[in-house]
């Protein structure tokens, strides 16, 4: 079947590296562990949103928009990458950030300012509830705004992770992975990987580690991913229907909720740093790696498996979380 071609604009450097984490694997006495380094996409300190924005902002340009608007948490990696991409593409960028302005800008927020984005603080509205109002205000002011969805997770964003599976397939000279483990939050990465797995006949289990308790979501997360997969299949002309019953979404590691850093994230960040010289972030990849480590220790992923951890980025927020991070010398012998 010929799939529909969707245009994208170049924002990052691909393929991102595929590396083996042999010291972490030895330390855990576990399976071979590989990592797909989407923290190195190259756009403003990298991350998985770069892939999505290549498709989403191509659409914004095609529609003749001059302004983009999106939303997220104060330490949103998505907002930071959107701000950088907008700068490169000569688009004015409006960010709706949850909470109130902190006394000092750090991490992603600092970068948002450096990229000259216009920041609107939205208090307890963390997921873009105020977007319609600001969108209307921008229009009334004569701008042509384009709405970039929360987390870059719409059908266009998801398409980029179909490409990512093709990219991985080209790079992987070894046996097929048994599991692909990654942080799942707004669903676009997960949905795209599901479709990439289908299109390229991959056999790995796609293990999304849920990082958010998602208490005020309008749609249960599994339903949202199901809709996104099926909507994206339709967009590209793929005859496929996905059911949420097929979804692997592990919510065992959400801890005290979004962005609340506990001992599991601290251990995962410390181990990956000390053994591999690779930085994870406290909100997403630290939690997802904690999940992977626990799945290995509890035997749910066995020594004979061959695992890929998809590093989705996020390390710039480490600086903003310095009060929550510990530096125990006892984690690693
Ligand atoms: C956004 C993000 C994710 C989650 O990706 P989704 O496509 O929103 O599920 C994971 N890790 C990092 C670092 C992110 O910024």
mmCIF file of C-alpha atoms and ligand atoms in Angstrom:
data_model
loop_
_atom_site.group_PDB
_atom_site.id
_atom_site.type_symbol
_atom_site.label_atom_id
_atom_site.label_comp_id
_atom_site.label_asym_id
_atom_site.label_seq_id
_atom_site.Cartn_x
_atom_site.Cartn_y
_atom_site.Cartn_z
ATOM 1 C CA UNK A 1 0.000 0.000 0.000
ATOM 2 C CA UNK A 2 1.311 3.448 -0.910
ATOM 3 C CA UNK A 3 1.097 5.781 2.057
ATOM 4 C CA UNK A 4 0.333 9.438 1.651
ATOM 5 C CA UNK A 5 3.397 11.675 1.702
ATOM 6 C CA UNK A 6 3.237 14.458 4.284
ATOM 7 C CA UNK A 7 5.531 17.445 4.039
ATOM 8 C CA UNK A 8 7.982 18.365 6.732
ATOM 9 C CA UNK A 9 10.484 21.116 7.334
ATOM 10 C CA UNK A 10 13.976 20.364 8.605
ATOM 11 C CA UNK A 11 14.629 21.386 12.219
ATOM 12 C CA UNK A 12 17.006 18.761 13.585
ATOM 13 C CA UNK A 13 19.818 16.374 12.730
ATOM 14 C CA UNK A 14 18.758 12.848 11.884
ATOM 15 C CA UNK A 15 19.371 9.980 12.339
ATOM 16 C CA UNK A 16 19.978 10.380 16.046
ATOM 17 C CA UNK A 17 22.589 7.949 17.405
ATOM 18 C CA UNK A 18 21.789 4.413 18.505
ATOM 19 C CA UNK A 19 24.155 3.362 21.303
ATOM 20 C CA UNK A 20 24.614 0.384 23.594
ATOM 21 C CA UNK A 21 24.563 0.874 27.379
ATOM 22 C CA UNK A 22 26.809 -2.022 28.356
ATOM 23 C CA UNK A 23 27.860 -0.743 31.760
ATOM 24 C CA UNK A 24 24.276 -0.178 32.865
ATOM 25 C CA UNK A 25 23.367 -3.602 31.560
ATOM 26 C CA UNK A 26 26.280 -5.227 33.449
ATOM 27 C CA UNK A 27 25.411 -3.363 36.638
ATOM 28 C CA UNK A 28 21.823 -4.622 36.500
ATOM 29 C CA UNK A 29 22.863 -8.138 35.476
ATOM 30 C CA UNK A 30 20.246 -7.687 32.842
ATOM 31 C CA UNK A 31 19.628 -7.854 29.132
ATOM 32 C CA UNK A 32 21.515 -5.900 26.529
ATOM 33 C CA UNK A 33 20.243 -2.322 26.697
ATOM 34 C CA UNK A 34 20.392 0.049 23.756
ATOM 35 C CA UNK A 35 19.418 3.703 23.664
ATOM 36 C CA UNK A 36 18.004 5.812 20.843
ATOM 37 C CA UNK A 37 19.427 9.254 21.515
ATOM 38 C CA UNK A 38 16.589 11.624 20.659
ATOM 39 C CA UNK A 39 18.037 13.879 23.336
ATOM 40 C CA UNK A 40 20.488 14.687 20.536
ATOM 41 C CA UNK A 41 18.052 15.870 17.847
ATOM 42 C CA UNK A 42 20.106 19.039 17.734
ATOM 43 C CA UNK A 43 17.427 21.695 18.083
ATOM 44 C CA UNK A 44 18.062 23.806 21.186
ATOM 45 C CA UNK A 45 19.371 20.943 23.356
ATOM 46 C CA UNK A 46 17.210 18.345 21.664
ATOM 47 C CA UNK A 47 14.282 16.114 22.471
ATOM 48 C CA UNK A 48 11.408 14.215 20.899
ATOM 49 C CA UNK A 49 9.378 17.352 20.097
ATOM 50 C CA UNK A 50 11.860 18.257 17.352
ATOM 51 C CA UNK A 51 10.581 15.379 15.230
ATOM 52 C CA UNK A 52 6.948 16.358 15.724
ATOM 53 C CA UNK A 53 7.559 20.040 15.038
ATOM 54 C CA UNK A 54 9.094 19.245 11.649
ATOM 55 C CA UNK A 55 5.635 18.165 10.484
ATOM 56 C CA UNK A 56 3.489 20.517 12.533
ATOM 57 C CA UNK A 57 5.371 23.683 11.632
ATOM 58 C CA UNK A 58 5.573 22.695 7.957
ATOM 59 C CA UNK A 59 1.790 22.856 8.100
ATOM 60 C CA UNK A 60 1.903 26.250 9.840
ATOM 61 C CA UNK A 61 4.150 27.609 7.076
ATOM 62 C CA UNK A 62 1.949 26.117 4.369
ATOM 63 C CA UNK A 63 -1.044 27.873 5.888
ATOM 64 C CA UNK A 64 0.829 31.181 5.818
ATOM 65 C CA UNK A 65 0.833 31.643 9.581
ATOM 66 C CA UNK A 66 3.192 34.152 11.198
ATOM 67 C CA UNK A 67 2.675 33.234 14.856
ATOM 68 C CA UNK A 68 2.554 29.992 16.830
ATOM 69 C CA UNK A 69 0.908 29.387 20.139
ATOM 70 C CA UNK A 70 1.264 26.393 22.439
ATOM 71 C CA UNK A 71 1.056 25.434 26.094
ATOM 72 C CA UNK A 72 2.766 23.394 28.754
ATOM 73 C CA UNK A 73 4.267 23.317 32.211
ATOM 74 C CA UNK A 74 6.816 25.965 33.217
ATOM 75 C CA UNK A 75 9.576 23.432 32.490
ATOM 76 C CA UNK A 76 7.998 22.159 29.265
ATOM 77 C CA UNK A 77 10.516 20.694 26.834
ATOM 78 C CA UNK A 78 7.875 20.968 24.152
ATOM 79 C CA UNK A 79 7.533 24.718 24.675
ATOM 80 C CA UNK A 80 11.320 25.194 24.616
ATOM 81 C CA UNK A 81 11.715 23.314 21.353
ATOM 82 C CA UNK A 82 8.723 25.139 19.859
ATOM 83 C CA UNK A 83 10.266 28.475 20.840
ATOM 84 C CA UNK A 84 13.545 27.531 19.149
ATOM 85 C CA UNK A 85 11.859 26.194 16.021
ATOM 86 C CA UNK A 86 9.717 29.332 15.772
ATOM 87 C CA UNK A 87 12.853 31.471 15.996
ATOM 88 C CA UNK A 88 14.465 29.545 13.161
ATOM 89 C CA UNK A 89 11.342 29.771 11.001
ATOM 90 C CA UNK A 90 10.684 33.469 11.692
ATOM 91 C CA UNK A 91 7.434 32.845 13.553
ATOM 92 C CA UNK A 92 6.376 34.791 16.629
ATOM 93 C CA UNK A 93 5.971 32.352 19.516
ATOM 94 C CA UNK A 94 3.438 32.568 22.354
ATOM 95 C CA UNK A 95 3.764 30.098 25.222
ATOM 96 C CA UNK A 96 1.079 29.484 27.820
ATOM 97 C CA UNK A 97 2.850 28.152 30.870
ATOM 98 C CA UNK A 98 1.170 26.738 33.965
ATOM 99 C CA UNK A 99 1.743 28.361 37.334
ATOM 100 C CA UNK A 100 3.162 31.788 38.018
ATOM 101 C CA UNK A 101 6.449 33.358 37.012
ATOM 102 C CA UNK A 102 9.183 32.037 39.341
ATOM 103 C CA UNK A 103 11.550 34.579 40.891
ATOM 104 C CA UNK A 104 14.360 33.235 38.714
ATOM 105 C CA UNK A 105 14.179 31.674 35.252
ATOM 106 C CA UNK A 106 16.011 28.341 35.071
ATOM 107 C CA UNK A 107 16.197 25.335 32.761
ATOM 108 C CA UNK A 108 13.705 25.311 29.913
ATOM 109 C CA UNK A 109 12.101 28.568 31.019
ATOM 110 C CA UNK A 110 15.401 30.381 30.792
ATOM 111 C CA UNK A 111 15.744 29.076 27.237
ATOM 112 C CA UNK A 112 12.177 30.156 26.383
ATOM 113 C CA UNK A 113 13.185 33.701 27.301
ATOM 114 C CA UNK A 114 16.432 33.474 25.362
ATOM 115 C CA UNK A 115 14.450 32.428 22.276
ATOM 116 C CA UNK A 116 12.346 35.559 22.755
ATOM 117 C CA UNK A 117 9.032 33.772 23.121
ATOM 118 C CA UNK A 118 6.110 35.677 24.611
ATOM 119 C CA UNK A 119 5.142 34.004 27.866
ATOM 120 C CA UNK A 120 1.633 33.967 29.360
ATOM 121 C CA UNK A 121 1.351 32.530 32.883
ATOM 122 C CA UNK A 122 -1.864 30.550 33.298
ATOM 123 C CA UNK A 123 -1.963 29.580 36.983
ATOM 124 C CA UNK A 124 -3.530 26.175 37.575
ATOM 125 C CA UNK A 125 -4.331 25.733 33.881
ATOM 126 C CA UNK A 126 -1.408 23.598 32.804
ATOM 127 C CA UNK A 127 -2.752 22.053 29.600
ATOM 128 C CA UNK A 128 -3.703 24.962 27.422
ATOM 129 C CA UNK A 129 -7.188 25.730 28.761
ATOM 130 C CA UNK A 130 -6.646 29.424 27.986
ATOM 131 C CA UNK A 131 -5.448 28.911 24.437
ATOM 132 C CA UNK A 132 -8.705 29.840 22.688
ATOM 133 C CA UNK A 133 -8.781 33.240 24.379
ATOM 134 C CA UNK A 134 -5.197 34.149 23.509
ATOM 135 C CA UNK A 135 -5.628 32.765 19.997
ATOM 136 C CA UNK A 136 -8.606 35.125 19.524
ATOM 137 C CA UNK A 137 -6.643 38.051 20.946
ATOM 138 C CA UNK A 138 -3.773 37.431 18.517
ATOM 139 C CA UNK A 139 -6.194 37.241 15.610
ATOM 140 C CA UNK A 140 -7.892 40.447 16.682
ATOM 141 C CA UNK A 141 -4.451 42.053 16.717
ATOM 142 C CA UNK A 142 -3.999 41.135 13.047
ATOM 143 C CA UNK A 143 -1.732 38.103 13.485
ATOM 144 C CA UNK A 144 -2.134 34.759 11.754
ATOM 145 C CA UNK A 145 -1.744 32.386 14.677
ATOM 146 C CA UNK A 146 -1.236 28.626 14.386
ATOM 147 C CA UNK A 147 -2.120 26.347 17.252
ATOM 148 C CA UNK A 148 0.581 23.812 18.055
ATOM 149 C CA UNK A 149 -1.176 21.088 20.075
ATOM 150 C CA UNK A 150 -0.267 20.264 23.652
ATOM 151 C CA UNK A 151 2.944 18.214 23.556
ATOM 152 C CA UNK A 152 2.921 18.357 19.758
ATOM 153 C CA UNK A 153 0.577 15.397 19.939
ATOM 154 C CA UNK A 154 -1.778 15.464 17.012
ATOM 155 C CA UNK A 155 -1.798 13.325 13.867
ATOM 156 C CA UNK A 156 0.966 15.361 12.192
ATOM 157 C CA UNK A 157 3.191 15.051 15.232
ATOM 158 C CA UNK A 158 2.592 11.309 15.426
ATOM 159 C CA UNK A 159 3.620 10.830 11.785
ATOM 160 C CA UNK A 160 7.158 11.831 12.747
ATOM 161 C CA UNK A 161 7.533 8.769 14.959
ATOM 162 C CA UNK A 162 6.646 6.510 12.038
ATOM 163 C CA UNK A 163 9.773 7.945 10.383
ATOM 164 C CA UNK A 164 11.634 7.339 13.624
ATOM 165 C CA UNK A 165 10.907 3.601 13.448
ATOM 166 C CA UNK A 166 12.180 3.527 9.851
ATOM 167 C CA UNK A 167 15.291 5.339 11.049
ATOM 168 C CA UNK A 168 15.812 2.793 13.834
ATOM 169 C CA UNK A 169 15.341 -0.095 11.415
ATOM 170 C CA UNK A 170 18.092 1.294 9.179
ATOM 171 C CA UNK A 171 20.462 1.642 12.108
ATOM 172 C CA UNK A 172 19.909 -1.615 13.946
ATOM 173 C CA UNK A 173 22.274 -4.212 12.553
ATOM 174 C CA UNK A 174 21.713 -6.615 15.449
ATOM 175 C CA UNK A 175 18.737 -8.792 16.368
ATOM 176 C CA UNK A 176 15.265 -7.328 16.702
ATOM 177 C CA UNK A 177 14.607 -5.648 20.038
ATOM 178 C CA UNK A 178 12.249 -7.461 22.393
ATOM 179 C CA UNK A 179 11.044 -4.257 24.051
ATOM 180 C CA UNK A 180 11.088 -0.551 23.280
ATOM 181 C CA UNK A 181 10.667 1.426 26.499
ATOM 182 C CA UNK A 182 9.935 5.157 26.588
ATOM 183 C CA UNK A 183 8.204 7.919 28.552
ATOM 184 C CA UNK A 184 4.646 8.519 27.388
ATOM 185 C CA UNK A 185 2.790 11.683 28.281
ATOM 186 C CA UNK A 186 0.728 13.418 25.605
ATOM 187 C CA UNK A 187 0.581 10.352 23.376
ATOM 188 C CA UNK A 188 2.118 11.459 20.081
ATOM 189 C CA UNK A 189 5.335 9.518 20.480
ATOM 190 C CA UNK A 190 3.435 6.416 21.535
ATOM 191 C CA UNK A 191 0.933 6.671 18.669
ATOM 192 C CA UNK A 192 3.633 7.169 16.043
ATOM 193 C CA UNK A 193 5.702 4.270 17.349
ATOM 194 C CA UNK A 194 2.623 2.015 17.250
ATOM 195 C CA UNK A 195 2.082 2.868 13.591
ATOM 196 C CA UNK A 196 5.780 2.552 12.774
ATOM 197 C CA UNK A 197 5.789 -0.890 14.364
ATOM 198 C CA UNK A 198 2.807 -1.871 12.243
ATOM 199 C CA UNK A 199 4.118 -0.444 8.966
ATOM 200 C CA UNK A 200 7.632 -1.874 9.328
ATOM 201 C CA UNK A 201 6.468 -5.239 10.717
ATOM 202 C CA UNK A 202 8.341 -4.938 13.980
ATOM 203 C CA UNK A 203 7.756 -7.466 16.740
ATOM 204 C CA UNK A 204 8.939 -5.535 19.802
ATOM 205 C CA UNK A 205 6.655 -4.806 22.722
ATOM 206 C CA UNK A 206 6.134 -1.058 22.871
ATOM 207 C CA UNK A 207 6.218 -0.305 26.574
ATOM 208 C CA UNK A 208 5.063 3.230 27.287
ATOM 209 C CA UNK A 209 5.851 4.335 30.814
ATOM 210 C CA UNK A 210 3.133 6.717 31.905
ATOM 211 C CA UNK A 211 4.667 9.656 33.727
ATOM 212 C CA UNK A 212 1.521 11.602 34.622
ATOM 213 C CA UNK A 213 -1.398 10.782 36.898
ATOM 214 C CA UNK A 214 -3.459 12.858 34.510
ATOM 215 C CA UNK A 215 -6.187 13.708 36.971
ATOM 216 C CA UNK A 216 -7.871 16.474 34.956
ATOM 217 C CA UNK A 217 -7.664 14.991 31.466
ATOM 218 C CA UNK A 218 -10.771 15.204 29.302
ATOM 219 C CA UNK A 219 -10.148 11.745 27.863
ATOM 220 C CA UNK A 220 -8.582 8.679 29.511
ATOM 221 C CA UNK A 221 -5.036 8.393 28.212
ATOM 222 C CA UNK A 222 -5.473 4.971 26.592
ATOM 223 C CA UNK A 223 -8.493 6.252 24.677
ATOM 224 C CA UNK A 224 -6.570 9.336 23.598
ATOM 225 C CA UNK A 225 -3.738 7.229 22.196
ATOM 226 C CA UNK A 226 -6.228 4.953 20.424
ATOM 227 C CA UNK A 227 -7.858 7.969 18.746
ATOM 228 C CA UNK A 228 -4.491 9.382 17.810
ATOM 229 C CA UNK A 229 -3.292 6.127 16.246
ATOM 230 C CA UNK A 230 -6.464 5.692 14.228
ATOM 231 C CA UNK A 231 -6.613 9.351 13.192
ATOM 232 C CA UNK A 232 -2.995 9.225 12.056
ATOM 233 C CA UNK A 233 -3.563 5.982 10.122
ATOM 234 C CA UNK A 234 -6.385 7.722 8.320
ATOM 235 C CA UNK A 235 -4.255 10.784 7.594
ATOM 236 C CA UNK A 236 -1.575 8.713 5.872
ATOM 237 C CA UNK A 237 -4.037 6.400 4.133
ATOM 238 C CA UNK A 238 -3.166 3.289 6.130
ATOM 239 C CA UNK A 239 -5.945 0.743 6.429
ATOM 240 C CA UNK A 240 -5.503 -0.155 10.082
ATOM 241 C CA UNK A 241 -7.586 0.031 13.209
ATOM 242 C CA UNK A 242 -5.907 -0.011 16.579
ATOM 243 C CA UNK A 243 -7.702 -0.905 19.766
ATOM 244 C CA UNK A 244 -6.637 0.347 23.167
ATOM 245 C CA UNK A 245 -6.712 -3.289 24.315
ATOM 246 C CA UNK A 246 -3.465 -3.748 22.367
ATOM 247 C CA UNK A 247 -1.811 -0.850 24.177
ATOM 248 C CA UNK A 248 0.979 -1.373 26.701
ATOM 249 C CA UNK A 249 0.871 1.593 29.031
ATOM 250 C CA UNK A 250 2.543 1.013 32.366
ATOM 251 C CA UNK A 251 1.330 3.377 35.084
ATOM 252 C CA UNK A 252 3.241 1.752 37.947
ATOM 253 C CA UNK A 253 5.805 4.515 38.157
ATOM 254 C CA UNK A 254 3.770 7.742 38.265
ATOM 255 C CA UNK A 255 4.695 8.114 41.938
ATOM 256 C CA UNK A 256 3.219 11.279 43.389
ATOM 257 C CA UNK A 257 2.368 12.668 39.963
ATOM 258 C CA UNK A 258 3.736 14.834 37.195
ATOM 259 C CA UNK A 259 7.101 16.371 37.916
ATOM 260 C CA UNK A 260 7.270 15.188 41.534
ATOM 261 C CA UNK A 261 10.734 13.731 41.797
ATOM 262 C CA UNK A 262 11.258 10.775 44.118
ATOM 263 C CA UNK A 263 13.953 8.241 44.893
ATOM 264 C CA UNK A 264 13.248 6.142 41.786
ATOM 265 C CA UNK A 265 13.968 9.052 39.399
ATOM 266 C CA UNK A 266 17.006 10.022 41.440
ATOM 267 C CA UNK A 267 18.433 6.513 41.215
ATOM 268 C CA UNK A 268 17.766 6.209 37.467
ATOM 269 C CA UNK A 269 19.374 9.584 36.751
ATOM 270 C CA UNK A 270 22.373 8.772 38.953
ATOM 271 C CA UNK A 271 22.965 5.306 37.496
ATOM 272 C CA UNK A 272 22.690 6.424 33.879
ATOM 273 C CA UNK A 273 24.988 9.373 34.529
ATOM 274 C CA UNK A 274 27.619 7.510 36.538
ATOM 275 C CA UNK A 275 27.697 4.383 34.381
ATOM 276 C CA UNK A 276 27.122 5.787 30.907
ATOM 277 C CA UNK A 277 27.882 9.510 31.029
ATOM 278 C CA UNK A 278 24.372 10.199 29.768
ATOM 279 C CA UNK A 279 21.924 12.674 31.261
ATOM 280 C CA UNK A 280 18.280 11.833 31.844
ATOM 281 C CA UNK A 281 15.687 14.305 33.024
ATOM 282 C CA UNK A 282 13.732 14.285 36.298
ATOM 283 C CA UNK A 283 10.200 14.366 34.811
ATOM 284 C CA UNK A 284 10.132 11.996 31.832
ATOM 285 C CA UNK A 285 13.184 9.924 31.016
ATOM 286 C CA UNK A 286 14.304 9.559 34.646
ATOM 287 C CA UNK A 287 10.927 8.088 35.476
ATOM 288 C CA UNK A 288 10.840 5.893 32.365
ATOM 289 C CA UNK A 289 14.353 4.587 33.065
ATOM 290 C CA UNK A 290 13.312 3.881 36.666
ATOM 291 C CA UNK A 291 10.520 1.819 35.124
ATOM 292 C CA UNK A 292 12.920 -0.072 32.886
ATOM 293 C CA UNK A 293 15.289 -0.741 35.791
ATOM 294 C CA UNK A 294 12.420 -2.067 37.887
ATOM 295 C CA UNK A 295 11.099 -4.244 35.058
ATOM 296 C CA UNK A 296 14.573 -5.781 34.787
ATOM 297 C CA UNK A 297 15.053 -6.237 38.530
ATOM 298 C CA UNK A 298 11.631 -7.820 38.918
ATOM 299 C CA UNK A 299 12.327 -10.239 36.071
ATOM 300 C CA UNK A 300 9.559 -8.921 33.808
ATOM 301 C CA UNK A 301 12.263 -8.160 31.284
ATOM 302 C CA UNK A 302 14.747 -11.033 31.310
ATOM 303 C CA UNK A 303 18.441 -11.403 30.661
ATOM 304 C CA UNK A 304 17.738 -12.955 27.261
ATOM 305 C CA UNK A 305 15.777 -9.968 26.073
ATOM 306 C CA UNK A 306 17.282 -7.121 24.089
ATOM 307 C CA UNK A 307 15.874 -3.783 25.111
ATOM 308 C CA UNK A 308 15.796 -0.362 23.523
ATOM 309 C CA UNK A 309 15.270 2.684 25.720
ATOM 310 C CA UNK A 310 14.065 5.616 23.644
ATOM 311 C CA UNK A 311 15.658 8.717 25.175
ATOM 312 C CA UNK A 312 13.132 11.475 24.506
ATOM 313 C CA UNK A 313 15.248 14.338 25.873
ATOM 314 C CA UNK A 314 14.486 16.728 28.716
ATOM 315 C CA UNK A 315 17.848 17.222 30.425
ATOM 316 C CA UNK A 316 17.606 21.052 30.372
ATOM 317 C CA UNK A 317 15.067 20.804 33.201
ATOM 318 C CA UNK A 318 17.698 19.210 35.489
ATOM 319 C CA UNK A 319 18.874 22.690 36.429
ATOM 320 C CA UNK A 320 15.407 23.748 37.528
ATOM 321 C CA UNK A 321 15.055 20.637 39.698
ATOM 322 C CA UNK A 322 18.360 20.922 41.523
ATOM 323 C CA UNK A 323 16.597 21.092 44.914
ATOM 324 C CA UNK A 324 14.924 17.722 44.276
ATOM 325 C CA UNK A 325 17.988 15.852 43.067
ATOM 326 C CA UNK A 326 20.273 13.953 45.395
ATOM 327 C CA UNK A 327 23.858 12.997 44.812
ATOM 328 C CA UNK A 328 24.341 9.865 46.858
ATOM 329 C CA UNK A 329 27.696 8.140 46.412
ATOM 330 C CA UNK A 330 26.112 4.832 47.470
ATOM 331 C CA UNK A 331 24.138 4.052 44.340
ATOM 332 C CA UNK A 332 27.027 2.633 42.371
ATOM 333 C CA UNK A 333 29.717 0.309 43.697
HETATM 334 C C1 LIG B 1 7.133 15.407 25.747
HETATM 335 C C2 LIG B 1 8.119 14.477 26.305
HETATM 336 C C3 LIG B 1 7.854 13.107 26.421
HETATM 337 C C4 LIG B 1 6.533 12.497 26.081
HETATM 338 O O1 LIG B 1 6.255 12.425 24.731
HETATM 339 P P1 LIG B 1 4.735 12.461 24.268
HETATM 340 O O2 LIG B 1 4.772 12.322 22.810
HETATM 341 O O3 LIG B 1 4.183 13.761 24.740
HETATM 342 O O4 LIG B 1 4.032 11.324 24.937
HETATM 343 C C5 LIG B 1 8.844 12.280 26.897
HETATM 344 N N1 LIG B 1 10.033 12.780 27.267
HETATM 345 C C6 LIG B 1 10.325 14.081 27.190
HETATM 346 C C7 LIG B 1 11.659 14.531 27.637
HETATM 347 C C8 LIG B 1 9.375 14.980 26.705
HETATM 348 O O5 LIG B 1 9.681 16.278 26.642
#
